[in-house]
Coordinates of C-alpha atoms and ligand atoms in Angstrom, one line a residue:
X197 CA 59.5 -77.1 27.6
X198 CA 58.3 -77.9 24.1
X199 CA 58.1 -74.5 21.4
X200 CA 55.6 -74.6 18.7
X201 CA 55.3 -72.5 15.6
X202 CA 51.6 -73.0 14.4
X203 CA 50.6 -71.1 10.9
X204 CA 47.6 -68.7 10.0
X205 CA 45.5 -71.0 7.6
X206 CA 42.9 -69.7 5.3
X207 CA 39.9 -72.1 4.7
X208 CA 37.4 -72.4 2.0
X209 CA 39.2 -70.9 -1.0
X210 CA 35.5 -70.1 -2.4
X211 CA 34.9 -73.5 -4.1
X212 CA 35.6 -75.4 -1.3
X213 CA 33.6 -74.7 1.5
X214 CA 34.4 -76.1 4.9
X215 CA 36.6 -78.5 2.9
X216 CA 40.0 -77.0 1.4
X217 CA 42.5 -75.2 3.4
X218 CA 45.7 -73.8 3.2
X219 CA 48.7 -73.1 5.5
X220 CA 50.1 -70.0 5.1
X221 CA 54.1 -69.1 5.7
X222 CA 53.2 -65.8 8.5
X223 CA 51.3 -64.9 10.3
X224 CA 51.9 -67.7 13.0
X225 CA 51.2 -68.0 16.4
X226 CA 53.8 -69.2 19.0
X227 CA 52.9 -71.9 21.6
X228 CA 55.3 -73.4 24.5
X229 CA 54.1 -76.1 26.9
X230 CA 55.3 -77.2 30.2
X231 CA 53.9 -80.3 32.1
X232 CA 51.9 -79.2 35.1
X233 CA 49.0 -81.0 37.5
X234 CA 46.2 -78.9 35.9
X235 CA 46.0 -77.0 32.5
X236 CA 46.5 -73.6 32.8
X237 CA 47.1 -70.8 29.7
X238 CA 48.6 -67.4 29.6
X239 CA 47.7 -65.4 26.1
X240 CA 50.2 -62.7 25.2
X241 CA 50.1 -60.6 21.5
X242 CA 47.7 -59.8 18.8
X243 CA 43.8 -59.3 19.8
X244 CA 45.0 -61.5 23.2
X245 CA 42.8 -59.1 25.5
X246 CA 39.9 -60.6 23.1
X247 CA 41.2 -64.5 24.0
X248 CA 39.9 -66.4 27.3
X249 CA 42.6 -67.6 29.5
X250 CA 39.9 -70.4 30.8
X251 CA 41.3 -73.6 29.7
X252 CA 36.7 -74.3 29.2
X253 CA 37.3 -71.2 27.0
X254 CA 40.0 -71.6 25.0
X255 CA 40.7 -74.2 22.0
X256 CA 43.8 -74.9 23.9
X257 CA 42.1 -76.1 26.5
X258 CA 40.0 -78.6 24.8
X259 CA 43.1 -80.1 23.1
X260 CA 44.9 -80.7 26.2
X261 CA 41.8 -82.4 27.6
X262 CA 41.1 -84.3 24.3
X263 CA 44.7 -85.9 24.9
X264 CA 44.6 -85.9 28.9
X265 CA 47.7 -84.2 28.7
X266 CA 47.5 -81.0 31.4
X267 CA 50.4 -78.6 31.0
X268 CA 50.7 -74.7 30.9
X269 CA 50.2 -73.3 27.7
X270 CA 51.4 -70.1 26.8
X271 CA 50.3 -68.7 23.6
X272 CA 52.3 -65.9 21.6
X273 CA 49.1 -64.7 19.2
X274 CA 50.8 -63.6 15.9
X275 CA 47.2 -64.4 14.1
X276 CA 44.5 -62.0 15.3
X277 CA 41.2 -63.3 16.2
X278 CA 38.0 -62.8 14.2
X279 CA 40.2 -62.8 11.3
X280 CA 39.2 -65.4 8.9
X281 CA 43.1 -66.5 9.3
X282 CA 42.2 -69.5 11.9
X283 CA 43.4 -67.7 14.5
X284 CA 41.5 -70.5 17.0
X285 CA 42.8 -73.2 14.7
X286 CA 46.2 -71.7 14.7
X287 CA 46.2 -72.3 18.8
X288 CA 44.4 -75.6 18.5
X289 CA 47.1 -77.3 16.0
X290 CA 49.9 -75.7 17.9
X291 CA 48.9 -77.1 21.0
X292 CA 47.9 -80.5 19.5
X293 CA 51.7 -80.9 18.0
X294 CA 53.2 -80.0 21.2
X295 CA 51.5 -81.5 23.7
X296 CA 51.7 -84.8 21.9
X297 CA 55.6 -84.3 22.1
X298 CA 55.4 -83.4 25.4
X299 CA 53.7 -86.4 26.7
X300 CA 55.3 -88.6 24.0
X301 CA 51.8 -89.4 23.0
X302 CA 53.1 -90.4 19.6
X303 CA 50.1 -90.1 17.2
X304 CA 50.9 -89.1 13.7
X305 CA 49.8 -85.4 12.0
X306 CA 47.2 -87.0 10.4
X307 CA 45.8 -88.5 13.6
X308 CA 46.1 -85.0 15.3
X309 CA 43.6 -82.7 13.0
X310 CA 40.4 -84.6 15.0
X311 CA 42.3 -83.8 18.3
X312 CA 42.8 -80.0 17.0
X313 CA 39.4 -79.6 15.6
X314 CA 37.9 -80.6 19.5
X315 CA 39.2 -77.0 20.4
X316 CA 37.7 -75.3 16.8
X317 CA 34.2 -76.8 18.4
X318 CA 34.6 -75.2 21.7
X319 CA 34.7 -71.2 19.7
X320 CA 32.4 -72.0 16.8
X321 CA 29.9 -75.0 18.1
X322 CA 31.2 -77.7 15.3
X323 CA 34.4 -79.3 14.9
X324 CA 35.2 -78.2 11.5
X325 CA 38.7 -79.3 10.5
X326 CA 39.2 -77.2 7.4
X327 CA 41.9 -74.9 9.4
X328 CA 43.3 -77.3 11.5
X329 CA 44.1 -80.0 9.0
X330 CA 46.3 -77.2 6.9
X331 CA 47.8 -75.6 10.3
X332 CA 49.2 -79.4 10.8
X333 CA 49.6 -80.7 7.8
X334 CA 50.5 -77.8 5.5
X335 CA 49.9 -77.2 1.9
X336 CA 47.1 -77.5 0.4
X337 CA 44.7 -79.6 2.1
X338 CA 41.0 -81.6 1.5
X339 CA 39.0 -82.7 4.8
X340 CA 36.0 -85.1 3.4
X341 CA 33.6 -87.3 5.4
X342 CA 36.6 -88.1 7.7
X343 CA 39.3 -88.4 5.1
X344 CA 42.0 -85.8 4.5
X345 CA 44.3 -85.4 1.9
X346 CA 47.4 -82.8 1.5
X347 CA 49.1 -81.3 -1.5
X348 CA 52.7 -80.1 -1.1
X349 CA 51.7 -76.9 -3.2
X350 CA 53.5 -73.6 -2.4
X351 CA 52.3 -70.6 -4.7
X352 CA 52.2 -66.9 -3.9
X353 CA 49.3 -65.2 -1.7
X354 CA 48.2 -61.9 -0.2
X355 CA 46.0 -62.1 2.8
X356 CA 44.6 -58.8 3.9
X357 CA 43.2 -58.0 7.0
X358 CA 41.3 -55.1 7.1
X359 CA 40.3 -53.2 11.0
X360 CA 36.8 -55.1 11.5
X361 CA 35.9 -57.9 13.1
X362 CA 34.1 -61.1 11.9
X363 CA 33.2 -64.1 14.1
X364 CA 33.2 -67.1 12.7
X365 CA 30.1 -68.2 14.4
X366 CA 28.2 -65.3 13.0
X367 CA 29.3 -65.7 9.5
X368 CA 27.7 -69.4 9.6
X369 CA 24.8 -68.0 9.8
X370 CA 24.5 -66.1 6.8
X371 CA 25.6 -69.7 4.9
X372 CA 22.4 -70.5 2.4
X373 CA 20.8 -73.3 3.3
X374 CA 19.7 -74.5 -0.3
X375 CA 21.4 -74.4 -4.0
X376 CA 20.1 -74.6 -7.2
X377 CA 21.7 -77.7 -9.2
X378 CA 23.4 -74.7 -11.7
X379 CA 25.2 -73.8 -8.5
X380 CA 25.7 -77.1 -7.2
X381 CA 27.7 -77.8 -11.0
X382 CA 29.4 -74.4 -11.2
X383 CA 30.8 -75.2 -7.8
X384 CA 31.8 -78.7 -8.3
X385 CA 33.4 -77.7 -11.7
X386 CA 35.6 -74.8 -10.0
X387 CA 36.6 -77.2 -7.1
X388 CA 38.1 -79.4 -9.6
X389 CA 39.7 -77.0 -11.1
X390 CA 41.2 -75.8 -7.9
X391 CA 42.4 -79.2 -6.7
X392 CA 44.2 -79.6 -9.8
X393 CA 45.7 -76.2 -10.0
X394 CA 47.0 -76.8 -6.5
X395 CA 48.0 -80.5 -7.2
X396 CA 50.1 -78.8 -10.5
X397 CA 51.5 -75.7 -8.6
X398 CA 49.9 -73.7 -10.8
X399 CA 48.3 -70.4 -9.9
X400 CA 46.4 -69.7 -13.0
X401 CA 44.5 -72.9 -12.7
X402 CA 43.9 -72.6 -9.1
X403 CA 42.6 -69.1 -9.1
X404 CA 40.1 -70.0 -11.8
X405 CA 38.6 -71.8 -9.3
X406 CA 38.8 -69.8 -6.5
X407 CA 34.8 -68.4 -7.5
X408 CA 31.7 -69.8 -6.0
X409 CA 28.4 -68.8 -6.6
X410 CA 26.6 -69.7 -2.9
X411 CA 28.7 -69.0 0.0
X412 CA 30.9 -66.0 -0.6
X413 CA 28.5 -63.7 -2.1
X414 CA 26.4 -64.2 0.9
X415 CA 29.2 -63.8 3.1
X416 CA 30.9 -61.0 1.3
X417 CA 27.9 -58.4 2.2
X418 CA 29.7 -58.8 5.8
X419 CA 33.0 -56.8 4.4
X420 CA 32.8 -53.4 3.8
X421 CA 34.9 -52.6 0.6
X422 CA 34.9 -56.3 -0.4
X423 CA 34.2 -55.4 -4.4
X424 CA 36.6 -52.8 -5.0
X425 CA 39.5 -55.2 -3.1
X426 CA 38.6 -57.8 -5.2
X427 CA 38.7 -55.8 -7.9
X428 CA 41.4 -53.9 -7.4
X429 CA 43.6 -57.4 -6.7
X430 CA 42.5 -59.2 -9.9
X431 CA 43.4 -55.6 -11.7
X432 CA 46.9 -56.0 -10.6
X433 CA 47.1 -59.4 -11.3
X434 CA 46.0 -61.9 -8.5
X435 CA 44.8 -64.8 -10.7
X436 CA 42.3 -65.4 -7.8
X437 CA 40.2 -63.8 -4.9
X438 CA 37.8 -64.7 -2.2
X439 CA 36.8 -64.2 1.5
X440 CA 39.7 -66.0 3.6
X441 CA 37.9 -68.7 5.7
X442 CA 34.8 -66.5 7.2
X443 CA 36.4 -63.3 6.9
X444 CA 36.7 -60.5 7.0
X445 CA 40.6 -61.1 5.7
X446 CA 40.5 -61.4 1.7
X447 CA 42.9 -64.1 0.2
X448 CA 44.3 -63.2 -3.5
X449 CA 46.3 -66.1 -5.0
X450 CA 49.7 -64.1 -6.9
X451 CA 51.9 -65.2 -9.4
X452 CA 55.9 -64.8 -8.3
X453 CA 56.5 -61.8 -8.2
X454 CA 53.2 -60.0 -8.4
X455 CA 52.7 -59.8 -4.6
X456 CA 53.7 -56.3 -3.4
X457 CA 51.6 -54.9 -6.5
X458 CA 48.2 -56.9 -5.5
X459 CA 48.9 -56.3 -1.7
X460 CA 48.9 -52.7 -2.6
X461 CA 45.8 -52.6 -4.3
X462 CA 44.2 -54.3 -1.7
X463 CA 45.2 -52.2 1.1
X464 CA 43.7 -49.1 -1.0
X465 CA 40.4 -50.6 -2.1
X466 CA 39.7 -51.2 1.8
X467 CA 40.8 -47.8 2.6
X468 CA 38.5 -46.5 -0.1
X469 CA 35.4 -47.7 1.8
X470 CA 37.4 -46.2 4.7
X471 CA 38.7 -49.6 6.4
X472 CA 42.5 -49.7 7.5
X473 CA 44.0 -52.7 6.7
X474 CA 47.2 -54.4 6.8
X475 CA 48.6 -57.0 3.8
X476 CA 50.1 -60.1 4.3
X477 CA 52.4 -61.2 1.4
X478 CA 53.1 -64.5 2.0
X479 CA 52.9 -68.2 0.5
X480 CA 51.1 -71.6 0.9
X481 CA 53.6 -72.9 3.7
X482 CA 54.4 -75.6 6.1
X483 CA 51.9 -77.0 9.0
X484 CA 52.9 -76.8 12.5
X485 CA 56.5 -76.6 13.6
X486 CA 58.4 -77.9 16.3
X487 CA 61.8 -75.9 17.3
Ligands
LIG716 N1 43.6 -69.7 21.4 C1 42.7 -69.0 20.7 N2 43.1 -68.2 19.7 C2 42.2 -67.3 19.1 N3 40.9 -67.2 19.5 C3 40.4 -68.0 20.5 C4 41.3 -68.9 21.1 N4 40.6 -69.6 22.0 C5 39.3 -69.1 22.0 N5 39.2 -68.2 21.0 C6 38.0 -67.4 20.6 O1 37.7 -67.8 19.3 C7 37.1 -66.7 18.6 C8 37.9 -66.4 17.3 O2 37.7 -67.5 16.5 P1 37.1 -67.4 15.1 O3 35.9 -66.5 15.1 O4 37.1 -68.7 14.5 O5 38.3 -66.5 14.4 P2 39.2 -66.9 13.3 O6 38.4 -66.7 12.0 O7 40.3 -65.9 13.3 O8 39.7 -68.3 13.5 C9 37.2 -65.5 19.6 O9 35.9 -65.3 20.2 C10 38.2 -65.9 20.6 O10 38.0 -65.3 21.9
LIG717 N1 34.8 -73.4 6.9 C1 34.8 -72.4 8.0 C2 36.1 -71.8 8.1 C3 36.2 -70.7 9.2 O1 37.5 -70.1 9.1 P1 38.0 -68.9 10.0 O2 39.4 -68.7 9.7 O3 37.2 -67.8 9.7 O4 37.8 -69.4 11.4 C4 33.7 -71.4 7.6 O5 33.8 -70.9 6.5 O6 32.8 -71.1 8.4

C-alpha cells in the first residue's frame, strides 16, 4: 500500500486567475492505494457524504484511468469540498503521486499536474491545473499555455472557511467575459508584483498584488460577509486578501507572527453577517507527500 499526504491549495490569488497557485501546509487530504483488477474508492472525513464513490464521479477515478493504473483508493478528506481550497485537486494530485509509485510508472511531478488536472475536468468541465500544479509541486506556482513554473516561497496565510457552500462550476459563471484595457494593465501590473513578491519571500510585495479589478469583485457578491472579512484582515494586518480559488474560503497573506490576530478578525467579520467559520492559520507549504 502506498500513503499519500496531498495539500489544500488556494488558486488565483486575485491577479492571477486560473494561473497562480499555492500549496498550503493543512488542511490536507489523505490518500492510500492498493493494486486491484478494477478501480474502486471509499471516501471517509470532511463533507465525504457530499463526494461520489463512482470511480466516473470522482477525480480519483479519472487519474487512475489517465495512467491505466486501477487500484483501490481510499481517500481520508481533511479539505472540505466546495471550499475554494481544491478539495477535488487535493484528491486528484494525491492519487496522481501515488498511483505513479504504485505502478512504478516513473513520470516526474512536473509530468503529473496534466495527469491530476484529467480528474479537476471530470468536477468542473475544464482541466484547469491551477490547484493541482501547487498540490504537486508546492510553493508558489505559474501554469501558462502548458508551461509551469514553481517558486520555493513559504510566507504566512489564513485561510478561512466560512459554513456555505460554493461550487466551483457555479462560480465560473459569474467570471466577466470582457475587460477594459485599464483592467487588463492594473491586473498585469499586480501579477507582477505578486510573482516577484513570492519569488523574494516577501509578503508585503506579494500582497500588494493580491487585488484585481475583474474577477474577484464579481465573484465576491457570492460570499456573504466578504467586505467586512477583508476588512477586518487587512485592519489587523494581513498585507493581502482575496477569494481563495472560487470560494467561498478567503485567503489573507500574514506577516510572521500576525496570524492568530488576522484569523481572528476573520472569523468575526463572517460571524457578523451571521456565517460560522473556521480559520486556518497556516503557510505556503510543500506539494504532495509520500510517507
Ligand atoms: N475526490 C474528491 N474530493 C472532493 N470533491 C470531489 C472529489 N471527487 C469529486 N468531487 C466533487 O467535486 C466538487 C467539489 O469540487 P470544487 O467545486 O472544485 O470544490 P473545491 O473548490 O473545494 O475544489 C463536489 O461536487 C464533489 O462532489
Ligand atoms: N481557477 C479556478 C480555481 C478553482 O479553485 P477551487 O479551489 O475553488 O476549486 C477558478 O477560479 O475557477
Amino acid at each position: 500500500m502506498i500513503t499519500v499526504r496531498a495539500p489544500a491549495t488556494s488558486a488565483n490569488l486575485g491577479s492571477g486567475f486560473d494561473v497562480f497557485g499555492v500549496a498550503l501546509d493543512r488542511p490536507a487530504d489523505v490518500i492510500r492505494v492498493e493494486k486491484a483488477p478494477r478501480t474502486t474508492i471509499s471516501v471517509t472525513g470532511a463533507g465525504s457524504q457530499y463526494i461520489p464513490e463512482d470511480p466516473d464521479k470522482n477525480t480519483v477515478g479519472a487519474v487512475a484511468e489517465a495512467l491505466d493504473a486501477p487500484a483501490h483508493i481510499d481517500i481520508d478528506k481533511g479539505v472540505r469540498p466546495a471550499s475554494g481550497l481544491g478539495s477535488s485537486a487535493a484528491s486528484a494530485a494525491g492519487a496522481a503521486v501515488a498511483l505513479n509509485a504504485l505502478y512504478d510508472r516513473g513520470l516526474s511531478r512536473e509530468e503529473l499536474v496534466p495527469v491530476a488536472g484529467e480528474g479537476e475536468a471530470v468536477v468542473s468541465g475544464e482541466a484547469h491545473v491551477d490547484n493541482v500544479a501547487p498540490a504537486i509541486l508546492g510553493g508558489f506556482t505559474i501554469a501558462s499555455g502548458g508551461d509551469l513554473t514553481a517558486v520555493r516561497a513559504r510566507m504566512p496565510v489564513v485561510a478561512c472557511l466560512p459554513e456555505i457552500a460554493v461550487s466551483t462550476r457555479d462560480a465560473r459563471r459569474v467570471v466577466p467575459t470582457q475587460a477594459s484595457i485599464e483592467d487588463v494593465v492594473e491586473t498585469v501590473g499586480n501579477a507582477a508584483t505578486l510573482t516577484a513578491g513570492m519569488c523574494r519571500n516577501d509578503p508585503k510585495l506579494a500582497g500588494k498584488g493580491m487585488d484585481d479589478p475583474v474577477v474577484t469583485p464579481a465573484r465576491a457578491e457570492l460570499i456573504t460577509g466578504y467586505e467586512t472579512v477583508r476588512e477586518g484582515a487587512l485592519a489587523a494586518g494581513a498585507t493581502g486578501v482575496t477569494v481563495s480559488g472560487a470560494g467561498p474560503a478567503v485567503l489573507a497573506l500574514c506577516r510572521e507572527g500576525n496570524r492568530r490576530k488576522v484569523a481572528r478578525e476573520m472569523v468575526e467579520g463572517f460571524a457578523d453577517a451571521g456565517v460560522e467559520a473556521r480559520a486556518y492559520q497556516t503557510r505556503i507549504g510543500p506539494g504532495a507527500e509520500l510517507f
